[in-house]
JSON list of C-alpha atoms in Angstrom, two decimals:
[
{"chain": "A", "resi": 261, "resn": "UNK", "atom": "CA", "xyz": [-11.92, -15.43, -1.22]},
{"chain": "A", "resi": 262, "resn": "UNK", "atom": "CA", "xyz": [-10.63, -12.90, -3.90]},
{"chain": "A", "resi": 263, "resn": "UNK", "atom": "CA", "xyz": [-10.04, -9.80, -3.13]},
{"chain": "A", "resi": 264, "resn": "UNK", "atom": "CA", "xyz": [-12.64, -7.24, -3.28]},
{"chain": "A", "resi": 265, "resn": "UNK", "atom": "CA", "xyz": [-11.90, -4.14, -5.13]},
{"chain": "A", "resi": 266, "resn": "UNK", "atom": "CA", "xyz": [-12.49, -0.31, -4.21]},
{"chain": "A", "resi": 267, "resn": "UNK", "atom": "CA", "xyz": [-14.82, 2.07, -5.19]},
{"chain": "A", "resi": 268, "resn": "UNK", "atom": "CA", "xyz": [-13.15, 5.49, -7.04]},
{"chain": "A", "resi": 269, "resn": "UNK", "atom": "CA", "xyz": [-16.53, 7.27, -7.73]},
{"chain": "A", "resi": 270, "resn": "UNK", "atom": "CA", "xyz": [-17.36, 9.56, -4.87]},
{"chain": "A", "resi": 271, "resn": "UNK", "atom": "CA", "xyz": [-20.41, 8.91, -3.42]},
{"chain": "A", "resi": 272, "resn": "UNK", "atom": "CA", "xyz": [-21.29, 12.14, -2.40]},
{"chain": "A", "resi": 273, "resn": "UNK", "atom": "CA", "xyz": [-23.27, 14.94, -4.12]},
{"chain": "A", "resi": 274, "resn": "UNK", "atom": "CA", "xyz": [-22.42, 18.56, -3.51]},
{"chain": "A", "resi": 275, "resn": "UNK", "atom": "CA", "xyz": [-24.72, 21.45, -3.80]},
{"chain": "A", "resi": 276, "resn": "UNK", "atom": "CA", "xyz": [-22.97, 24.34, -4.95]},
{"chain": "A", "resi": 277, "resn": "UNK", "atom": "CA", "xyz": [-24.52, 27.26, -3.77]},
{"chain": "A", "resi": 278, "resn": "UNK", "atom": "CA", "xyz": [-23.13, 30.72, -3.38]},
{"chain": "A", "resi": 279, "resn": "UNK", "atom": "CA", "xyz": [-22.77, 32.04, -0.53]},
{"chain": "A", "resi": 280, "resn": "UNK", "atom": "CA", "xyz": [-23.22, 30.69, 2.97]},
{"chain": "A", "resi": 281, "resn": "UNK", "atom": "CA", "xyz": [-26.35, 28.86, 2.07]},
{"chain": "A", "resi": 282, "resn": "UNK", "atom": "CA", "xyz": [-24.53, 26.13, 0.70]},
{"chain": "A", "resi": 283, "resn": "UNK", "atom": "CA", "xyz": [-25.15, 22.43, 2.32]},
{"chain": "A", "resi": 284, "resn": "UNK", "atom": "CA", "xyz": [-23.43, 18.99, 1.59]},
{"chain": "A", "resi": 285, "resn": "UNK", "atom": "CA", "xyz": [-25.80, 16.85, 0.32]},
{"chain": "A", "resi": 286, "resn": "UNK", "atom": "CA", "xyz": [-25.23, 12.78, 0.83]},
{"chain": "A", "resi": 287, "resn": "UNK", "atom": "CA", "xyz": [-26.67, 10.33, -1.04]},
{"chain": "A", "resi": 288, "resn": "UNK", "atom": "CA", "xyz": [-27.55, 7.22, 1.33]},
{"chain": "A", "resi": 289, "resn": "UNK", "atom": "CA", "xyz": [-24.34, 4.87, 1.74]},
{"chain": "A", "resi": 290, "resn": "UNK", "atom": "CA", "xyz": [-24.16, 1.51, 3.49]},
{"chain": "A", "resi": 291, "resn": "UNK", "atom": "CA", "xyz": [-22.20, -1.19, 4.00]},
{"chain": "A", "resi": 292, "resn": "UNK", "atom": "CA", "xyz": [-23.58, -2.90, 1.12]},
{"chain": "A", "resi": 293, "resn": "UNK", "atom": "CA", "xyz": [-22.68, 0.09, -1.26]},
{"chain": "A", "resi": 294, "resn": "UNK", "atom": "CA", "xyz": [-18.90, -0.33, -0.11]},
{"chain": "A", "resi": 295, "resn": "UNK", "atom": "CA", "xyz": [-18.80, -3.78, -0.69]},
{"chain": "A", "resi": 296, "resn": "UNK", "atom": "CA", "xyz": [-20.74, -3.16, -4.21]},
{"chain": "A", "resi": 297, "resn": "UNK", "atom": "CA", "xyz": [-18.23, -0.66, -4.86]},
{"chain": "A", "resi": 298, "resn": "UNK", "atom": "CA", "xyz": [-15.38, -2.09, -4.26]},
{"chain": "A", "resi": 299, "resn": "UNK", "atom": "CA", "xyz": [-16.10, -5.45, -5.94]},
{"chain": "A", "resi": 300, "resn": "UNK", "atom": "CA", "xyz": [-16.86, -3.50, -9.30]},
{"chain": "A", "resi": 301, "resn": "UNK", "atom": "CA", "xyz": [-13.44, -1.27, -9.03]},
{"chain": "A", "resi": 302, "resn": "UNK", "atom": "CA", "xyz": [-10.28, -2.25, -10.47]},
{"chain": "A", "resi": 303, "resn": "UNK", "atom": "CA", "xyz": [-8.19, -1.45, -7.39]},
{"chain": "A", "resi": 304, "resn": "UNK", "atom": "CA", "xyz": [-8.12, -4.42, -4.74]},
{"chain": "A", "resi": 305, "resn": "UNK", "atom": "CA", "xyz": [-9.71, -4.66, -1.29]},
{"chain": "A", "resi": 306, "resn": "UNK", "atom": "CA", "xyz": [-9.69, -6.82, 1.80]},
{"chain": "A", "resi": 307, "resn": "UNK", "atom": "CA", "xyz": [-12.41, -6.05, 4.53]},
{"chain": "A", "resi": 308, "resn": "UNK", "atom": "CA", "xyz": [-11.81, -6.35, 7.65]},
{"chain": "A", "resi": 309, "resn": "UNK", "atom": "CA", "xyz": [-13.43, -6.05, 11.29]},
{"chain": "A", "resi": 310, "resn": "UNK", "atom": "CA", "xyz": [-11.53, -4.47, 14.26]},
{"chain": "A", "resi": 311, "resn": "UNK", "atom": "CA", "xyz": [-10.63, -1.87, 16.40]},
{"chain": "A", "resi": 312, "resn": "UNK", "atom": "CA", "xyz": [-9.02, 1.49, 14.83]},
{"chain": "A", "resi": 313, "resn": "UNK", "atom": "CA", "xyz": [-6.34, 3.09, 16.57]},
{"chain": "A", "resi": 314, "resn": "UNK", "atom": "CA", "xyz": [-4.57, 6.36, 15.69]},
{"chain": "A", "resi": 315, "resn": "UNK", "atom": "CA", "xyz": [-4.29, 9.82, 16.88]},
{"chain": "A", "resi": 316, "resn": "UNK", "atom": "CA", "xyz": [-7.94, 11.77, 16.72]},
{"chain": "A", "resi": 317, "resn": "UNK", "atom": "CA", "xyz": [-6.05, 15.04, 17.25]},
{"chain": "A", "resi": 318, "resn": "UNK", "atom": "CA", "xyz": [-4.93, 14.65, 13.80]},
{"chain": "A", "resi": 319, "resn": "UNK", "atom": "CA", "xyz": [-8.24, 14.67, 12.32]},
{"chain": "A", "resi": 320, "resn": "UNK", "atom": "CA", "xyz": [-8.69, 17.85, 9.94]},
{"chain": "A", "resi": 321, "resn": "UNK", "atom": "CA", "xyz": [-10.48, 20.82, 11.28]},
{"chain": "A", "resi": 322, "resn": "UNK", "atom": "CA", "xyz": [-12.29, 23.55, 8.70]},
{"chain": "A", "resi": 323, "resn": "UNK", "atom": "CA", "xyz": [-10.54, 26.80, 10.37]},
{"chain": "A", "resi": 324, "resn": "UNK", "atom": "CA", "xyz": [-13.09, 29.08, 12.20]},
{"chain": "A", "resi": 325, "resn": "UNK", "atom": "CA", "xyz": [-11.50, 32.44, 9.98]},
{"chain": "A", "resi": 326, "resn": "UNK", "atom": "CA", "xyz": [-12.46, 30.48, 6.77]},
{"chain": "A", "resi": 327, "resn": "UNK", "atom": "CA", "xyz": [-14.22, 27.08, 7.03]},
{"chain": "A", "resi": 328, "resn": "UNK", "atom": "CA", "xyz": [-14.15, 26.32, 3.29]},
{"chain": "A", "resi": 329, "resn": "UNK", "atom": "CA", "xyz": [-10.09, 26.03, 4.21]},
{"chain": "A", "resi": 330, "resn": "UNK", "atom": "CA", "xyz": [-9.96, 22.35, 5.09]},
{"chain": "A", "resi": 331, "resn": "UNK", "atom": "CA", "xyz": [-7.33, 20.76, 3.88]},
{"chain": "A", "resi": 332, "resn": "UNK", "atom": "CA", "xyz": [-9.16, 17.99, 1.20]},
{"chain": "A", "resi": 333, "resn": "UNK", "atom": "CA", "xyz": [-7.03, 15.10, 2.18]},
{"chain": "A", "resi": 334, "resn": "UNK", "atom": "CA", "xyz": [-5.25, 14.21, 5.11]},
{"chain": "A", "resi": 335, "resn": "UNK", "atom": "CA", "xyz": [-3.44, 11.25, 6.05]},
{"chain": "A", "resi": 336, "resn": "UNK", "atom": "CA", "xyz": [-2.99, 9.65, 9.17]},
{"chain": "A", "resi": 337, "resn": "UNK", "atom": "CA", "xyz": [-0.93, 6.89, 10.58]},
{"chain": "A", "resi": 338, "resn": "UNK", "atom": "CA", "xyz": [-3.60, 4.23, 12.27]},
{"chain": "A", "resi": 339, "resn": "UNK", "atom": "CA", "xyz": [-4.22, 0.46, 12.89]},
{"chain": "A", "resi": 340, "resn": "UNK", "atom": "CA", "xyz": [-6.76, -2.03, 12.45]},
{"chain": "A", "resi": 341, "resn": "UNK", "atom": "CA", "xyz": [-6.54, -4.77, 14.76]},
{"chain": "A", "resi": 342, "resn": "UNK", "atom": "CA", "xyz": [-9.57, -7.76, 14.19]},
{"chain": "A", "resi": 343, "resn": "UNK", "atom": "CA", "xyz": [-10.28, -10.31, 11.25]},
{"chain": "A", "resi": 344, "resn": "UNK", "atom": "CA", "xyz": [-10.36, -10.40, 7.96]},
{"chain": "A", "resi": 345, "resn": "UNK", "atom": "CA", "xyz": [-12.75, -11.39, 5.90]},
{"chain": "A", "resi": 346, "resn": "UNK", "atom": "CA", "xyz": [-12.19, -14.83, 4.65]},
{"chain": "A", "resi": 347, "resn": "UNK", "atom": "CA", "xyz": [-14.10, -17.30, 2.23]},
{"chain": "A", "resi": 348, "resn": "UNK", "atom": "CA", "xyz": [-15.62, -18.46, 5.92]},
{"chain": "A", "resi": 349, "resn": "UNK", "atom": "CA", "xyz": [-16.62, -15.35, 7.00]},
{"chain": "A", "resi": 350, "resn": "UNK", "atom": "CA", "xyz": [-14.50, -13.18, 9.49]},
{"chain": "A", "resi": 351, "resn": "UNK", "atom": "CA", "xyz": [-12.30, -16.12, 10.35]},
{"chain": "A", "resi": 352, "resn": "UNK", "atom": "CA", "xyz": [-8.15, -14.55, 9.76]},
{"chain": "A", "resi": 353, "resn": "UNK", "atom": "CA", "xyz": [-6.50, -12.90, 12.68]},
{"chain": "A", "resi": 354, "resn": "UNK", "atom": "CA", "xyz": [-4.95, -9.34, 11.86]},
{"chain": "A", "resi": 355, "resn": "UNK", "atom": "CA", "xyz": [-3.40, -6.64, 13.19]},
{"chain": "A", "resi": 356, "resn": "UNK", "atom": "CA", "xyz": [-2.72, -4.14, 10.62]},
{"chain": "A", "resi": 357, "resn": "UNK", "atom": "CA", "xyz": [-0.53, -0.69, 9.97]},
{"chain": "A", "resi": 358, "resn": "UNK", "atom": "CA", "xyz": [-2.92, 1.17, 7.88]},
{"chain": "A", "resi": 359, "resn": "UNK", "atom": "CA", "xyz": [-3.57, 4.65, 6.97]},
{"chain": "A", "resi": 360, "resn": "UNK", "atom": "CA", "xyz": [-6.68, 6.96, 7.51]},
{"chain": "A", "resi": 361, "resn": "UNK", "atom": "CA", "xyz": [-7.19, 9.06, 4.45]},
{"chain": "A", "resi": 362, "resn": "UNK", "atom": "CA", "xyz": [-9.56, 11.95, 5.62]},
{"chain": "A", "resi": 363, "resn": "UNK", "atom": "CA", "xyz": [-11.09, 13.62, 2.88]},
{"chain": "A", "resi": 364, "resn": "UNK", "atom": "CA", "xyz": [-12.89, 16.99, 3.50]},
{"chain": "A", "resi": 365, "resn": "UNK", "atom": "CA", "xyz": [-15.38, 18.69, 0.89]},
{"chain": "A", "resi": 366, "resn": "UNK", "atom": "CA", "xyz": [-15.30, 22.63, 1.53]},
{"chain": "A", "resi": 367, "resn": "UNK", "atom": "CA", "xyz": [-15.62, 22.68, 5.33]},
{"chain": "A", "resi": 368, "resn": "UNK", "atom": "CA", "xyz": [-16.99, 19.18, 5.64]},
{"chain": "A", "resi": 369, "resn": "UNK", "atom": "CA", "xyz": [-14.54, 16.88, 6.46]},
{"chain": "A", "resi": 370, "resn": "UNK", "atom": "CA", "xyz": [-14.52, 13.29, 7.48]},
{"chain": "A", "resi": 371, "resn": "UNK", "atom": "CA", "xyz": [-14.52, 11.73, 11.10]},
{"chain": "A", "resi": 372, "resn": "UNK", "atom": "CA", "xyz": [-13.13, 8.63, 12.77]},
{"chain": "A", "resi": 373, "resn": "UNK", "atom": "CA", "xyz": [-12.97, 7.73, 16.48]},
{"chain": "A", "resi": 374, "resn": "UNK", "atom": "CA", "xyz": [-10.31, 5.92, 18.14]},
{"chain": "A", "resi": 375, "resn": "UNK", "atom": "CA", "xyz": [-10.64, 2.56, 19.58]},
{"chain": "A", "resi": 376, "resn": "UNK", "atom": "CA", "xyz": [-13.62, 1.68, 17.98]},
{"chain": "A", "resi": 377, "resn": "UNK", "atom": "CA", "xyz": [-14.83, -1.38, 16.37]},
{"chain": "A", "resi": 378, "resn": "UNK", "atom": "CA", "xyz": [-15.03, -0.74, 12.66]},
{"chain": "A", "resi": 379, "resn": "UNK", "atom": "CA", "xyz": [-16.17, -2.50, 9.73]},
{"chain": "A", "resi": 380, "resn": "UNK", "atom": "CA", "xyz": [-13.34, -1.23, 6.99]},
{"chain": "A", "resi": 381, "resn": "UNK", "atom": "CA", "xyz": [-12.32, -1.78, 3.91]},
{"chain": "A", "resi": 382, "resn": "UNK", "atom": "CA", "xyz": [-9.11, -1.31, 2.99]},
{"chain": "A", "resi": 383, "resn": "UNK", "atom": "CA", "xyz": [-7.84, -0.53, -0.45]},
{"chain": "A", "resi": 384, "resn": "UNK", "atom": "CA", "xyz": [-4.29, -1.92, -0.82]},
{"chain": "A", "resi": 385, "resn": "UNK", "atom": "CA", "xyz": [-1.94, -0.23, -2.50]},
{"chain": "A", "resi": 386, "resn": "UNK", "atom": "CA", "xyz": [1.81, -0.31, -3.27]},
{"chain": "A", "resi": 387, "resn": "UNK", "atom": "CA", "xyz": [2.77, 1.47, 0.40]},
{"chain": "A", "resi": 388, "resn": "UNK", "atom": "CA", "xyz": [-0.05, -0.33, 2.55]},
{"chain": "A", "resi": 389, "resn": "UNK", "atom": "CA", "xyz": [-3.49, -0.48, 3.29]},
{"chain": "A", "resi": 390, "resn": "UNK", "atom": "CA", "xyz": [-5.46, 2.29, 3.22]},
{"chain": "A", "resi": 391, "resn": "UNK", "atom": "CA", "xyz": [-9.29, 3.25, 4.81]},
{"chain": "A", "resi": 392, "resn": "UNK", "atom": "CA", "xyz": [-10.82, 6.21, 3.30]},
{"chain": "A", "resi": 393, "resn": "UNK", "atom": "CA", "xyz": [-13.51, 8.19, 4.81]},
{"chain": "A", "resi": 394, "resn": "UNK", "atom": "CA", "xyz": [-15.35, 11.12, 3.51]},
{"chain": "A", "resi": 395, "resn": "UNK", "atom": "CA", "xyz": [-17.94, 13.22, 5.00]},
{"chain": "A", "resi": 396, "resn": "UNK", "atom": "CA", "xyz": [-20.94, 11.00, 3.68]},
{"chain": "A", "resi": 397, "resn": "UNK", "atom": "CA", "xyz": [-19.21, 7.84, 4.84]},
{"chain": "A", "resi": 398, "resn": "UNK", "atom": "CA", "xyz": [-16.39, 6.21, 3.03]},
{"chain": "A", "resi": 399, "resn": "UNK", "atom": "CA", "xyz": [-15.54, 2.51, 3.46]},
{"chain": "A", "resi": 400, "resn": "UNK", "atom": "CA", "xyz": [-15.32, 2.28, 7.38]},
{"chain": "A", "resi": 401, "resn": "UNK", "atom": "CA", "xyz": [-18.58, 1.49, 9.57]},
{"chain": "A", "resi": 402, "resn": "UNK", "atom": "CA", "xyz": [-17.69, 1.82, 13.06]},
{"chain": "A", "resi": 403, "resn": "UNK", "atom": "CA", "xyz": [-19.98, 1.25, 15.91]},
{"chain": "A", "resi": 404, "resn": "UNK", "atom": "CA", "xyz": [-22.50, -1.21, 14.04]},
{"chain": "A", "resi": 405, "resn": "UNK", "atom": "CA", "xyz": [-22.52, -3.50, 16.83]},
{"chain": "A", "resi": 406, "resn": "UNK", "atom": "CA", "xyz": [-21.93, -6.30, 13.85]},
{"chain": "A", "resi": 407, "resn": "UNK", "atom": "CA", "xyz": [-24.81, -4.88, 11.80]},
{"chain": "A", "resi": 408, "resn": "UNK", "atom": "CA", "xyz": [-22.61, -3.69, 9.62]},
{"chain": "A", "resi": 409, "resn": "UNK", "atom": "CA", "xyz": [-20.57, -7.33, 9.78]},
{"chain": "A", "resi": 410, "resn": "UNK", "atom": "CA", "xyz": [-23.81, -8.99, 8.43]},
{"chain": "A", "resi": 411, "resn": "UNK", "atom": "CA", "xyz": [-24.49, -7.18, 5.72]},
{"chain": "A", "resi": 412, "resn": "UNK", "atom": "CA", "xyz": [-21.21, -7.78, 4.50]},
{"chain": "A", "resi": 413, "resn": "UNK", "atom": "CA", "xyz": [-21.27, -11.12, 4.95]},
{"chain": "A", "resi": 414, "resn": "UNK", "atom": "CA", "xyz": [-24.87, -11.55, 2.88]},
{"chain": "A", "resi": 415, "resn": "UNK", "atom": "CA", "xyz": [-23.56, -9.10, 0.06]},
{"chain": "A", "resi": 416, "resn": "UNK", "atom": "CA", "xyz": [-20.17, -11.70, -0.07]},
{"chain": "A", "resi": 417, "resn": "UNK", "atom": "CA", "xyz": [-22.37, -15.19, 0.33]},
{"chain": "A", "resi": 418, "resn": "UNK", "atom": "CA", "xyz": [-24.77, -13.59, -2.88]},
{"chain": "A", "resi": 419, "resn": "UNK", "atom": "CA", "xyz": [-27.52, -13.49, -0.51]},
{"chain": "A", "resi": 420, "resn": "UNK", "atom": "CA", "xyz": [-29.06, -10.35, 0.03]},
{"chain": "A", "resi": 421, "resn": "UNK", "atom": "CA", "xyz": [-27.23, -6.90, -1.33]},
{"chain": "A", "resi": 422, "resn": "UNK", "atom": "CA", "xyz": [-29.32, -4.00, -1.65]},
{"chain": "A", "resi": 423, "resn": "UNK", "atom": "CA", "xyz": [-28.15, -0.61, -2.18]},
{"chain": "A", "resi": 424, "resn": "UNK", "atom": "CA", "xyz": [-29.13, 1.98, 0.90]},
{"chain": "A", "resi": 425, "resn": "UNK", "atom": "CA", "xyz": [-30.73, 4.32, -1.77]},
{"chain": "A", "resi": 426, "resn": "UNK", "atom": "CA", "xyz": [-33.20, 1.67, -2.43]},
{"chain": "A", "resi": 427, "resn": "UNK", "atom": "CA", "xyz": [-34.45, 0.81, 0.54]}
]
């Protein structure tokens, strides 16, 4: 298999209105846009199915005195522990150090739950792997029940690959 590459555009739209109207706005985002996403980056991906593990109280919360105070990035120490995705399917044992990168956009921020099954991918750079989430998705699926899995797998075998936003 070579390895996929990530997705750097965000995939989220803002609407920046004044005052405390304002809404986050999130264009549709799948599995398949990940895996489009990160195949036409130049950074380098490997996906992988498993269970994340890492501290949920370390998830960013917008403060109640000022919401649009999130921090915009926090990172947290996790593991993935599950298979990789191989040239036959999700075939490679794993059990992985990664980290959560939790992006926020004005009090919006990302979430994660512990010891669940995600589908992730993981950019790899120079310090480790890395699974970034942001409030309209990111590049982990958890929960799917191996929807997410499937899709994946079609998008890799050239099968089927289509876009949420055009469905």
């Amino acid at each position: 298999m070579s390895p996929l590459r990530p997705l750097f555009l965000p995939v989220a739209v803002l609407s920046v209105l004044a005052g405390p109207a304002s809404a986050l706005s999130c264009l549709p985002w799948g599995p398949s846009d990940a895996y489009l996403e990160a195949v036409k980056s130049d950074k380098t991906y490997v996906v992988v199915e498993g269970k994340l593990s890492f501290d949920e109280d370390a998830l960013p919360k917008a403060p109640q005195d000022n919401p649009n105070d999130a921090p915009p990035r926090s990172l947290i120490p996790a593991r993935i522990n599950g298979k990789l995705m191989t040239a036959q399917g999700f075939a490679k044992p794993v059990d992985l150090p990664i980290t959560l990168e939790i992006l926020c956009f004005g009090p919006w921020c990302a979430g994660a739950a512990d010891g669940v099954d995600y589908l992730a991918f993981l950019e790899q750079r120079a310090d480790g792997y890395v699974l970034r989430m942001d409030p309209c998705g990111g590049f982990g699926f958890g929960g799917t029940d191996g929807a997410a899995r499937e899709e994946v797998l079609a998008c890799h075998a050239g099968t089927s690959c289509t876009p949420w936003s055009e469905r």
